CSV table of C-alpha atoms in Angstrom, one decimal:
chain,number,residue,atom,x,y,z
Z,1,UNK,CA,16.9,-5.2,-25.1
Z,2,UNK,CA,19.6,-2.8,-26.4
Z,3,UNK,CA,19.1,0.7,-25.1
Z,4,UNK,CA,19.7,3.9,-27.1
Z,5,UNK,CA,19.3,7.5,-25.9
Z,6,UNK,CA,17.4,9.8,-28.1
Z,7,UNK,CA,16.5,13.3,-27.4
Z,8,UNK,CA,13.1,14.2,-28.5
Z,9,UNK,CA,12.3,16.5,-31.4
Z,10,UNK,CA,9.8,18.7,-29.8
Z,11,UNK,CA,7.5,21.3,-30.9
Z,12,UNK,CA,6.5,23.8,-28.0
Z,13,UNK,CA,3.4,25.8,-28.2
Z,14,UNK,CA,2.1,28.2,-25.7
Z,15,UNK,CA,-1.5,28.9,-25.1
Z,16,UNK,CA,-2.3,32.2,-23.4
Z,17,UNK,CA,-5.1,31.6,-20.9
Z,18,UNK,CA,-4.9,34.4,-18.4
Z,19,UNK,CA,-8.0,34.2,-16.1
Z,20,UNK,CA,-9.3,30.8,-17.2
Z,21,UNK,CA,-10.3,28.2,-14.6
Z,22,UNK,CA,-10.2,24.6,-14.3
Z,23,UNK,CA,-13.6,22.8,-14.6
Z,24,UNK,CA,-13.2,21.4,-11.3
Z,25,UNK,CA,-10.6,21.7,-8.6
Z,26,UNK,CA,-8.2,18.8,-8.5
Z,27,UNK,CA,-8.9,18.4,-4.6
Z,28,UNK,CA,-12.2,17.1,-5.3
Z,29,UNK,CA,-11.2,14.7,-8.1
Z,30,UNK,CA,-10.5,10.9,-7.3
Z,31,UNK,CA,-6.6,10.5,-7.9
Z,32,UNK,CA,-6.3,7.0,-7.0
Z,33,UNK,CA,-5.1,6.1,-10.2
Z,34,UNK,CA,-1.6,7.9,-9.0
Z,35,UNK,CA,-1.0,4.7,-6.9
Z,36,UNK,CA,-2.0,2.4,-9.5
Z,37,UNK,CA,0.5,3.1,-12.3
Z,38,UNK,CA,0.4,-0.5,-13.4
Z,39,UNK,CA,-2.8,0.1,-14.9
Z,40,UNK,CA,-1.3,2.8,-17.1
Z,41,UNK,CA,0.2,2.1,-20.6
Z,42,UNK,CA,2.9,5.0,-20.1
Z,43,UNK,CA,4.8,6.2,-17.2
Z,44,UNK,CA,6.4,9.7,-17.9
Z,45,UNK,CA,8.8,11.0,-15.2
Z,46,UNK,CA,9.2,14.6,-14.2
Z,47,UNK,CA,11.5,16.8,-12.1
Z,48,UNK,CA,11.5,20.5,-11.5
Z,49,UNK,CA,14.5,22.9,-11.9
Z,50,UNK,CA,13.9,26.8,-11.2
Z,51,UNK,CA,16.0,28.7,-13.8
Z,52,UNK,CA,15.2,32.1,-12.6
Z,53,UNK,CA,12.7,34.1,-10.3
Z,54,UNK,CA,10.0,33.8,-13.1
Z,55,UNK,CA,10.9,30.7,-15.0
Z,56,UNK,CA,10.9,27.1,-14.2
Z,57,UNK,CA,12.1,24.2,-16.3
Z,58,UNK,CA,10.4,20.8,-16.2
Z,59,UNK,CA,12.7,17.8,-17.3
Z,60,UNK,CA,11.0,14.7,-18.5
Z,61,UNK,CA,11.8,11.0,-19.4
Z,62,UNK,CA,9.9,8.5,-21.4
Z,63,UNK,CA,10.4,5.0,-22.3
Z,64,UNK,CA,10.0,4.3,-26.1
Z,65,UNK,CA,8.9,0.9,-25.5
Z,66,UNK,CA,5.6,2.2,-23.9
Z,67,UNK,CA,4.7,4.1,-27.1
Z,68,UNK,CA,3.1,3.2,-30.2
Z,69,UNK,CA,5.1,3.8,-33.5
Z,70,UNK,CA,3.2,4.2,-36.7
Z,71,UNK,CA,4.6,4.3,-40.1
Z,72,UNK,CA,5.5,7.4,-41.5
Z,73,UNK,CA,7.1,6.3,-44.8
Z,74,UNK,CA,8.5,3.1,-46.3
Z,75,UNK,CA,11.4,2.8,-43.6
Z,76,UNK,CA,10.4,5.3,-40.9
Z,77,UNK,CA,8.3,4.9,-37.8
Z,78,UNK,CA,6.9,7.6,-35.6
Z,79,UNK,CA,5.5,8.1,-32.2
Z,80,UNK,CA,3.5,11.1,-31.3
Z,81,UNK,CA,3.4,12.3,-27.7
Z,82,UNK,CA,1.6,15.5,-26.2
Z,83,UNK,CA,2.1,16.9,-22.8
Z,84,UNK,CA,-0.4,19.4,-21.8
Z,85,UNK,CA,0.7,21.2,-18.8
Z,86,UNK,CA,-1.6,23.4,-16.7
Z,87,UNK,CA,-0.2,25.3,-13.6
Z,88,UNK,CA,-2.6,26.3,-10.7
Z,89,UNK,CA,-1.8,27.6,-7.1
Z,90,UNK,CA,-2.6,24.4,-5.4
Z,91,UNK,CA,-4.9,21.2,-5.3
Z,92,UNK,CA,-7.7,23.4,-3.9
Z,93,UNK,CA,-7.6,26.3,-6.6
Z,94,UNK,CA,-9.1,26.7,-9.9
Z,95,UNK,CA,-7.5,29.7,-11.6
Z,96,UNK,CA,-4.9,28.6,-14.2
Z,97,UNK,CA,-1.4,30.5,-14.0
Z,98,UNK,CA,-0.1,29.1,-17.0
Z,99,UNK,CA,-0.7,26.5,-19.7
Z,100,UNK,CA,1.1,25.0,-22.6
Z,101,UNK,CA,1.2,22.0,-24.9
Z,102,UNK,CA,4.6,20.2,-25.5
Z,103,UNK,CA,4.5,18.1,-28.6
Z,104,UNK,CA,6.9,15.2,-29.3
Z,105,UNK,CA,7.8,13.4,-32.5
Z,106,UNK,CA,10.2,10.5,-32.1
Z,107,UNK,CA,11.4,8.5,-34.9
Z,108,UNK,CA,12.2,4.8,-33.8
Z,109,UNK,CA,10.2,1.8,-33.4
Z,110,UNK,CA,8.9,-0.8,-30.8
Z,111,UNK,CA,11.7,-3.3,-31.6
Z,112,UNK,CA,14.4,-1.0,-29.7
Z,113,UNK,CA,14.0,0.5,-26.3
Z,114,UNK,CA,15.0,4.1,-26.2
Z,115,UNK,CA,15.2,6.7,-23.6
Z,116,UNK,CA,13.4,10.0,-24.7
Z,117,UNK,CA,14.4,13.0,-22.7
Z,118,UNK,CA,13.5,16.6,-22.9
Z,119,UNK,CA,12.4,19.8,-21.2
Z,120,UNK,CA,9.7,22.7,-21.4
Z,121,UNK,CA,9.4,25.8,-19.3
Z,122,UNK,CA,6.5,27.1,-17.2
Z,123,UNK,CA,6.2,30.8,-15.9
Z,124,UNK,CA,6.0,30.7,-12.2
Z,125,UNK,CA,7.2,33.5,-10.0
Z,126,UNK,CA,9.2,33.0,-7.0
Z,127,UNK,CA,7.7,33.7,-3.5
Z,128,UNK,CA,4.8,30.9,-3.6
Z,129,UNK,CA,4.0,27.2,-4.3
Z,130,UNK,CA,2.3,26.0,-7.2
Z,131,UNK,CA,0.7,22.6,-8.7
Z,132,UNK,CA,1.6,21.6,-12.4
Z,133,UNK,CA,-1.0,19.1,-13.9
Z,134,UNK,CA,0.4,17.3,-16.8
Z,135,UNK,CA,-1.6,15.2,-19.2
Z,136,UNK,CA,0.9,13.0,-21.2
Z,137,UNK,CA,-1.1,11.3,-24.3
Z,138,UNK,CA,0.3,8.8,-26.6
Z,139,UNK,CA,-1.5,10.2,-29.7
Z,140,UNK,CA,-1.2,7.0,-31.8
Z,141,UNK,CA,-2.7,4.8,-29.2
Z,142,UNK,CA,-5.1,7.3,-27.9
Z,143,UNK,CA,-4.0,6.6,-24.1
Z,144,UNK,CA,-3.0,9.1,-21.5
Z,145,UNK,CA,-1.4,9.3,-18.0
Z,146,UNK,CA,-1.9,12.1,-15.6
Z,147,UNK,CA,0.6,13.6,-13.3
Z,148,UNK,CA,0.6,16.2,-10.4
Z,149,UNK,CA,3.8,18.0,-9.8
Z,150,UNK,CA,4.4,20.5,-6.9
Z,151,UNK,CA,6.4,23.4,-7.7
Z,152,UNK,CA,8.0,24.9,-4.6
Z,153,UNK,CA,9.2,28.5,-5.2
Z,154,UNK,CA,8.3,29.9,-1.8
Z,155,UNK,CA,11.3,29.1,-0.1
Z,156,UNK,CA,14.5,30.4,-1.8
Z,157,UNK,CA,17.5,27.7,-2.3
Z,158,UNK,CA,15.2,24.9,-1.7
Z,159,UNK,CA,15.4,21.6,-3.4
Z,160,UNK,CA,14.0,22.7,-6.8
Z,161,UNK,CA,17.0,25.0,-7.3
Z,162,UNK,CA,19.3,22.2,-7.6
Z,163,UNK,CA,19.6,19.6,-10.8
Z,164,UNK,CA,21.1,16.1,-10.1
Z,165,UNK,CA,22.6,14.3,-12.9
Z,166,UNK,CA,24.1,10.9,-13.8
Z,167,UNK,CA,27.7,12.0,-14.4
Z,168,UNK,CA,28.8,9.5,-17.0
Z,169,UNK,CA,25.9,10.3,-19.4
Z,170,UNK,CA,25.2,13.9,-18.1
Z,171,UNK,CA,21.5,13.0,-17.8
Z,172,UNK,CA,19.1,14.1,-15.3
Z,173,UNK,CA,18.2,11.9,-12.5
Z,174,UNK,CA,14.6,12.2,-12.0
Z,175,UNK,CA,14.7,10.7,-8.3
Z,176,UNK,CA,15.9,11.7,-4.9
Z,177,UNK,CA,17.9,8.5,-4.1
Z,178,UNK,CA,21.0,7.1,-5.7
Z,179,UNK,CA,23.1,4.0,-5.2
Z,180,UNK,CA,26.0,3.7,-3.0
Z,181,UNK,CA,28.6,3.5,-6.2
Z,182,UNK,CA,26.6,5.9,-8.4
Z,183,UNK,CA,28.5,8.8,-9.5
Z,184,UNK,CA,26.4,12.0,-9.5
Z,185,UNK,CA,26.7,15.6,-10.5
Z,186,UNK,CA,24.9,18.3,-8.6
Z,187,UNK,CA,24.2,21.6,-10.2
Z,188,UNK,CA,23.3,24.7,-8.1
Z,189,UNK,CA,21.0,27.2,-9.5
Z,190,UNK,CA,21.7,29.7,-6.9
Z,191,UNK,CA,24.0,32.6,-7.6
Z,192,UNK,CA,27.1,33.8,-6.1
Z,193,UNK,CA,27.8,30.3,-4.7
Z,194,UNK,CA,31.2,28.7,-4.8
Z,195,UNK,CA,30.6,25.5,-2.5
Z,196,UNK,CA,27.9,23.6,-0.9
Z,197,UNK,CA,27.7,22.6,2.7
Z,198,UNK,CA,26.6,19.1,3.1
Z,199,UNK,CA,25.1,17.7,6.5
Z,200,UNK,CA,25.2,13.7,6.5
Z,201,UNK,CA,22.6,11.9,8.7
Z,202,UNK,CA,23.0,8.1,9.5
Z,203,UNK,CA,20.0,7.4,11.5
Z,204,UNK,CA,18.1,4.2,12.5
Z,205,UNK,CA,14.3,5.0,12.4
Z,206,UNK,CA,11.8,2.7,14.0
Z,207,UNK,CA,9.2,1.1,11.8
Z,208,UNK,CA,5.8,2.9,11.7
Z,209,UNK,CA,3.2,1.6,14.5
Z,210,UNK,CA,0.1,0.1,13.6
Z,211,UNK,CA,-2.7,2.5,12.6
Z,212,UNK,CA,-4.7,2.0,15.8
Z,213,UNK,CA,-1.7,2.6,18.2
Z,214,UNK,CA,-1.2,6.0,19.4
Z,215,UNK,CA,2.5,7.1,19.5
Z,216,UNK,CA,4.6,10.1,20.3
Z,217,UNK,CA,7.3,9.9,18.0
Z,218,UNK,CA,10.9,11.0,19.4
Z,219,UNK,CA,11.8,14.5,18.2
Z,220,UNK,CA,14.5,14.4,15.5
Z,221,UNK,CA,18.1,15.9,16.4
Z,222,UNK,CA,19.0,18.0,13.4
Z,223,UNK,CA,22.7,17.7,14.7
Z,224,UNK,CA,24.3,16.0,11.8
Z,225,UNK,CA,26.5,12.8,12.0
Z,226,UNK,CA,29.1,14.7,9.8
Z,227,UNK,CA,29.5,17.9,8.1
Z,228,UNK,CA,31.9,18.9,5.0
Z,229,UNK,CA,32.1,21.2,2.1
Z,230,UNK,CA,32.2,20.4,-1.5
Z,231,UNK,CA,33.6,23.1,-4.0
Z,232,UNK,CA,31.6,24.0,-7.1
Z,233,UNK,CA,33.3,24.4,-10.4
Z,234,UNK,CA,33.0,27.5,-12.7
Z,235,UNK,CA,29.7,26.0,-14.1
Z,236,UNK,CA,28.4,25.8,-10.5
Z,237,UNK,CA,28.6,22.1,-10.6
Z,238,UNK,CA,30.2,19.3,-8.5
Z,239,UNK,CA,30.7,15.6,-8.8
Z,240,UNK,CA,30.4,13.0,-5.9
Z,241,UNK,CA,29.3,9.5,-4.7
Z,242,UNK,CA,27.0,9.1,-1.7
Z,243,UNK,CA,29.0,5.9,-0.6
Z,244,UNK,CA,27.4,5.6,2.9
Z,245,UNK,CA,23.9,4.6,3.5
Z,246,UNK,CA,21.9,7.6,5.0
Z,247,UNK,CA,20.8,10.8,3.7
Z,248,UNK,CA,22.8,14.0,2.7
Z,249,UNK,CA,21.5,17.5,2.7
Z,250,UNK,CA,23.1,20.1,0.3
Z,251,UNK,CA,22.9,23.6,1.0
Z,252,UNK,CA,24.3,26.8,-0.4
Z,253,UNK,CA,23.4,28.7,2.7
Z,254,UNK,CA,24.1,26.7,6.0
Z,255,UNK,CA,22.3,29.2,8.2
Z,256,UNK,CA,19.1,27.9,7.0
Z,257,UNK,CA,17.4,24.6,6.6
Z,258,UNK,CA,16.8,25.0,3.0
Z,259,UNK,CA,18.5,22.8,0.5
Z,260,UNK,CA,18.3,19.5,-1.5
Z,261,UNK,CA,18.5,16.3,0.2
Z,262,UNK,CA,19.5,12.9,-1.5
Z,263,UNK,CA,19.1,9.5,-0.1
Z,264,UNK,CA,21.3,6.4,-0.3
Z,265,UNK,CA,19.6,3.1,0.3
Z,266,UNK,CA,21.8,0.8,-1.5
Z,267,UNK,CA,22.5,0.1,-5.3
Z,268,UNK,CA,19.4,-1.9,-5.6
Z,269,UNK,CA,16.7,0.4,-4.2
Z,270,UNK,CA,13.7,0.6,-4.8
Z,271,UNK,CA,13.9,-3.0,-5.5
Z,272,UNK,CA,13.7,-5.9,-2.7
Z,273,UNK,CA,17.1,-7.5,-3.1
Z,274,UNK,CA,18.4,-8.3,0.5
Z,275,UNK,CA,17.8,-9.8,3.6
Z,276,UNK,CA,16.2,-6.6,5.2
Z,277,UNK,CA,14.3,-6.0,1.8
Z,278,UNK,CA,12.8,-9.6,2.5
Z,279,UNK,CA,12.3,-9.7,6.3
Z,280,UNK,CA,11.9,-6.0,7.2
Z,281,UNK,CA,8.4,-5.7,5.6
Z,282,UNK,CA,7.3,-8.9,7.0
Z,283,UNK,CA,7.3,-7.1,10.6
Z,284,UNK,CA,4.0,-5.8,9.5
Z,285,UNK,CA,2.5,-9.3,9.7
Z,286,UNK,CA,4.5,-11.1,12.4
Z,287,UNK,CA,5.0,-11.1,16.2
Z,288,UNK,CA,7.9,-9.6,17.7
Z,289,UNK,CA,9.2,-13.0,18.5
Z,290,UNK,CA,8.6,-14.5,14.9
Z,291,UNK,CA,10.4,-11.5,13.4
Z,292,UNK,CA,13.4,-11.7,15.8
Z,293,UNK,CA,13.6,-15.5,15.0
Z,294,UNK,CA,13.7,-14.8,11.1
Z,295,UNK,CA,16.3,-12.0,11.6
Z,296,UNK,CA,18.5,-14.2,13.6
Z,297,UNK,CA,18.5,-17.1,10.8
Z,298,UNK,CA,21.7,-17.7,8.8
Z,299,UNK,CA,19.8,-17.7,5.5
Z,300,UNK,CA,17.1,-14.9,5.6
Z,301,UNK,CA,15.8,-15.5,2.2
Z,302,UNK,CA,15.0,-19.2,3.2
Z,303,UNK,CA,13.4,-17.8,6.4
Z,304,UNK,CA,11.2,-15.5,4.5
Z,305,UNK,CA,10.2,-18.3,2.0
Z,306,UNK,CA,9.4,-20.6,5.0
Z,307,UNK,CA,6.9,-18.2,6.4
Z,308,UNK,CA,5.3,-17.6,3.2
Z,309,UNK,CA,5.0,-21.1,2.6
Z,310,UNK,CA,3.6,-21.6,6.0
Z,311,UNK,CA,0.9,-18.9,5.0
Z,312,UNK,CA,0.2,-20.2,1.6
Z,313,UNK,CA,0.2,-24.0,2.2
Z,314,UNK,CA,1.8,-24.5,-1.1
Z,315,UNK,CA,4.8,-23.5,-3.1
Z,316,UNK,CA,2.7,-22.1,-6.0
Z,317,UNK,CA,0.1,-20.0,-3.4
Z,318,UNK,CA,3.5,-19.0,-1.4
Z,319,UNK,CA,5.0,-17.6,-4.7
Z,320,UNK,CA,1.9,-15.7,-5.5
Z,321,UNK,CA,1.7,-14.3,-2.2
Z,322,UNK,CA,5.5,-13.1,-2.2
Z,323,UNK,CA,5.1,-11.6,-5.6
Z,324,UNK,CA,2.0,-9.5,-4.6
Z,325,UNK,CA,3.5,-8.4,-1.2
Z,326,UNK,CA,7.0,-7.5,-2.3
Z,327,UNK,CA,5.4,-5.8,-5.4
Z,328,UNK,CA,3.6,-3.5,-3.0
Z,329,UNK,CA,7.0,-3.2,-1.0
Z,330,UNK,CA,8.9,-1.9,-4.2
Z,331,UNK,CA,5.8,0.4,-5.2
Z,332,UNK,CA,5.8,1.9,-1.8
Z,333,UNK,CA,9.4,2.7,-2.5
Z,334,UNK,CA,8.7,4.3,-5.6
Z,335,UNK,CA,5.6,6.4,-4.3
Z,336,UNK,CA,6.6,7.2,-0.9
Z,337,UNK,CA,10.3,7.5,-0.4
Z,338,UNK,CA,11.2,10.3,1.9
Z,339,UNK,CA,14.0,10.6,4.4
Z,340,UNK,CA,13.5,6.8,4.8
Z,341,UNK,CA,12.6,4.1,2.7
Z,342,UNK,CA,8.9,4.2,1.1
Z,343,UNK,CA,7.9,0.9,2.9
Z,344,UNK,CA,9.0,2.3,6.2
Z,345,UNK,CA,6.6,5.3,5.9
Z,346,UNK,CA,3.1,5.6,7.2
Z,347,UNK,CA,1.5,5.4,3.7
Z,348,UNK,CA,3.7,2.8,2.9
Z,349,UNK,CA,2.5,0.7,5.8
Z,350,UNK,CA,-1.0,1.0,4.7
Z,351,UNK,CA,-0.4,0.6,0.9
Z,352,UNK,CA,1.3,-2.6,1.5
Z,353,UNK,CA,-1.2,-4.3,4.1
Z,354,UNK,CA,-4.3,-2.9,2.3
Z,355,UNK,CA,-3.3,-2.1,-1.3
Z,356,UNK,CA,-3.9,1.1,-3.3
Z,357,UNK,CA,-7.1,2.7,-2.1
Z,358,UNK,CA,-10.5,2.9,-4.2
Z,359,UNK,CA,-10.8,6.7,-3.6
Z,360,UNK,CA,-8.0,9.2,-3.1
Z,361,UNK,CA,-8.5,12.9,-2.4
Z,362,UNK,CA,-5.5,15.1,-2.3
Z,363,UNK,CA,-5.0,18.7,-1.0
Z,364,UNK,CA,-2.1,21.1,-0.1
Z,365,UNK,CA,-2.2,19.8,3.3
Z,366,UNK,CA,-2.6,15.8,3.1
Z,367,UNK,CA,-4.4,13.0,1.5
Z,368,UNK,CA,-7.5,10.9,2.3
Z,369,UNK,CA,-7.6,7.4,1.4
Z,370,UNK,CA,-10.9,5.3,1.1
Z,371,UNK,CA,-11.2,1.6,0.7
Z,372,UNK,CA,-14.7,0.6,-0.4
Z,373,UNK,CA,-17.4,2.9,-1.6
Z,374,UNK,CA,-17.5,6.6,-1.0
Z,375,UNK,CA,-19.9,7.6,1.7
Z,376,UNK,CA,-20.6,4.0,2.7
Z,377,UNK,CA,-20.4,3.6,6.5
Z,378,UNK,CA,-18.8,0.3,6.0
Z,379,UNK,CA,-15.9,1.8,4.1
Z,380,UNK,CA,-12.5,2.4,5.7
Z,381,UNK,CA,-10.7,5.8,5.4
Z,382,UNK,CA,-7.2,6.9,6.3
Z,383,UNK,CA,-6.1,10.6,6.6
Z,384,UNK,CA,-2.5,11.4,6.1
Z,385,UNK,CA,-1.1,15.0,7.0
Z,386,UNK,CA,1.7,16.5,5.2
Z,387,UNK,CA,4.8,17.1,7.4
Z,388,UNK,CA,6.8,20.4,6.8
Z,389,UNK,CA,10.2,18.4,6.6
Z,390,UNK,CA,13.5,20.3,5.3
Z,391,UNK,CA,14.6,16.9,4.2
Z,392,UNK,CA,11.5,15.7,2.0
Z,393,UNK,CA,8.4,17.2,0.3
Z,394,UNK,CA,7.3,13.6,0.5
Z,395,UNK,CA,6.6,13.2,4.1
Z,396,UNK,CA,3.2,12.3,5.6
Z,397,UNK,CA,2.2,11.0,8.9
Z,398,UNK,CA,-1.1,8.9,9.4
Z,399,UNK,CA,-3.6,10.5,11.8
Z,400,UNK,CA,-4.0,7.2,14.0
Z,401,UNK,CA,-7.1,6.0,16.0
Z,402,UNK,CA,-8.2,3.0,17.9
Z,403,UNK,CA,-11.0,2.5,15.5
Z,404,UNK,CA,-8.6,1.1,12.9
Z,405,UNK,CA,-7.7,-2.0,15.4
Z,406,UNK,CA,-10.2,-4.6,14.0
Z,407,UNK,CA,-9.7,-3.7,10.4
Z,408,UNK,CA,-5.9,-3.9,10.6
Z,409,UNK,CA,-6.1,-7.3,12.4
Z,410,UNK,CA,-8.7,-8.6,9.7
Z,411,UNK,CA,-6.0,-7.5,7.0
Z,412,UNK,CA,-3.0,-9.2,8.8
Z,413,UNK,CA,-5.0,-12.5,9.4
Z,414,UNK,CA,-5.9,-12.5,5.8
Z,415,UNK,CA,-2.4,-12.4,4.6
Z,416,UNK,CA,-1.2,-15.0,7.1
Z,417,UNK,CA,-4.0,-17.2,6.0
Z,418,UNK,CA,-2.6,-17.4,2.6
Z,419,UNK,CA,-5.1,-14.7,0.9
Z,420,UNK,CA,-4.3,-11.6,-0.6
Z,421,UNK,CA,-5.9,-8.6,1.1
């Protein structure tokens, strides 16, 4: 379908709610739906930019194809969307710091896919962090999606003090990864800055160990593989392309670790589209010998298909297995991208093998995943601890334990026997 860009005609209404509280803390709510976005009808995307010490701007994108348009008059159709945003201190806190409702009225129809973009502001003072809960509702359809955005204003000159835009269209890029040939523009929101210091890291990180394997990870060396400066223009912007695969840390002040990190994982990321994308995630299901054999094959795609055909027993079954497995790989890339690809993270490992959890609790310090019924002794539970990482706000490490050994091999054997776990 032909794509058009349309900026939403929006009405912003601010509700003054000083002293009000949420009905229940977000940390006590089951948030498992955030990793089951295929079950949602609308998929808004958000990013944060700090305008000044008291104001923060939220940029968003919506796909018009996901909205229901109703007839306004004889030749016009309209979609109605509301975004109700509530700012609290953290997942564990109930006191509301700010709240607003952003309304979008978009003229169009469901025959032509359009990109709807816009912004709204929240009041957040610097020196502390917050959590922004956003309920996006397609009013005509009566369906909603909930999003939780961390607003990080404790550290000056952190990642949310920068904007990243697609240079040719001058549109905000609401993600931290770029293609190798994608021209981007970075805008610094930090005053009195005429250039950005860039540290480039080209590192080969190992795949995560199984959940029962107690590991002592090698300490990360902050010494960059290369460093350079990029000048800012009079609008505090620079344009560049991240040709080399790796991650780039942009800083206004190189004496600190604060800055924004952008990841270059190839033009097709987060999709699975090369030999590493096909065979790499199979390491979670194979022995080292099997994996080395597939990596050495002249045709990696055929080697991967042979593995799945051997597991599924038929072409149809193997296609079903491949579709489900690599869909989880791609979802892991979308949900869990950090300084490494999402499928290579601890959460990616568990998500790919076990699927999305039945119950998910989030706090400021981590996530708790439950497979099965809550408070059931037979249920499986994984705890992930958030890592203070200057290159990512999305880095979590699994609390490993020998108790996971039987559950892990049971899940792996299920996949290898041609059944989706």
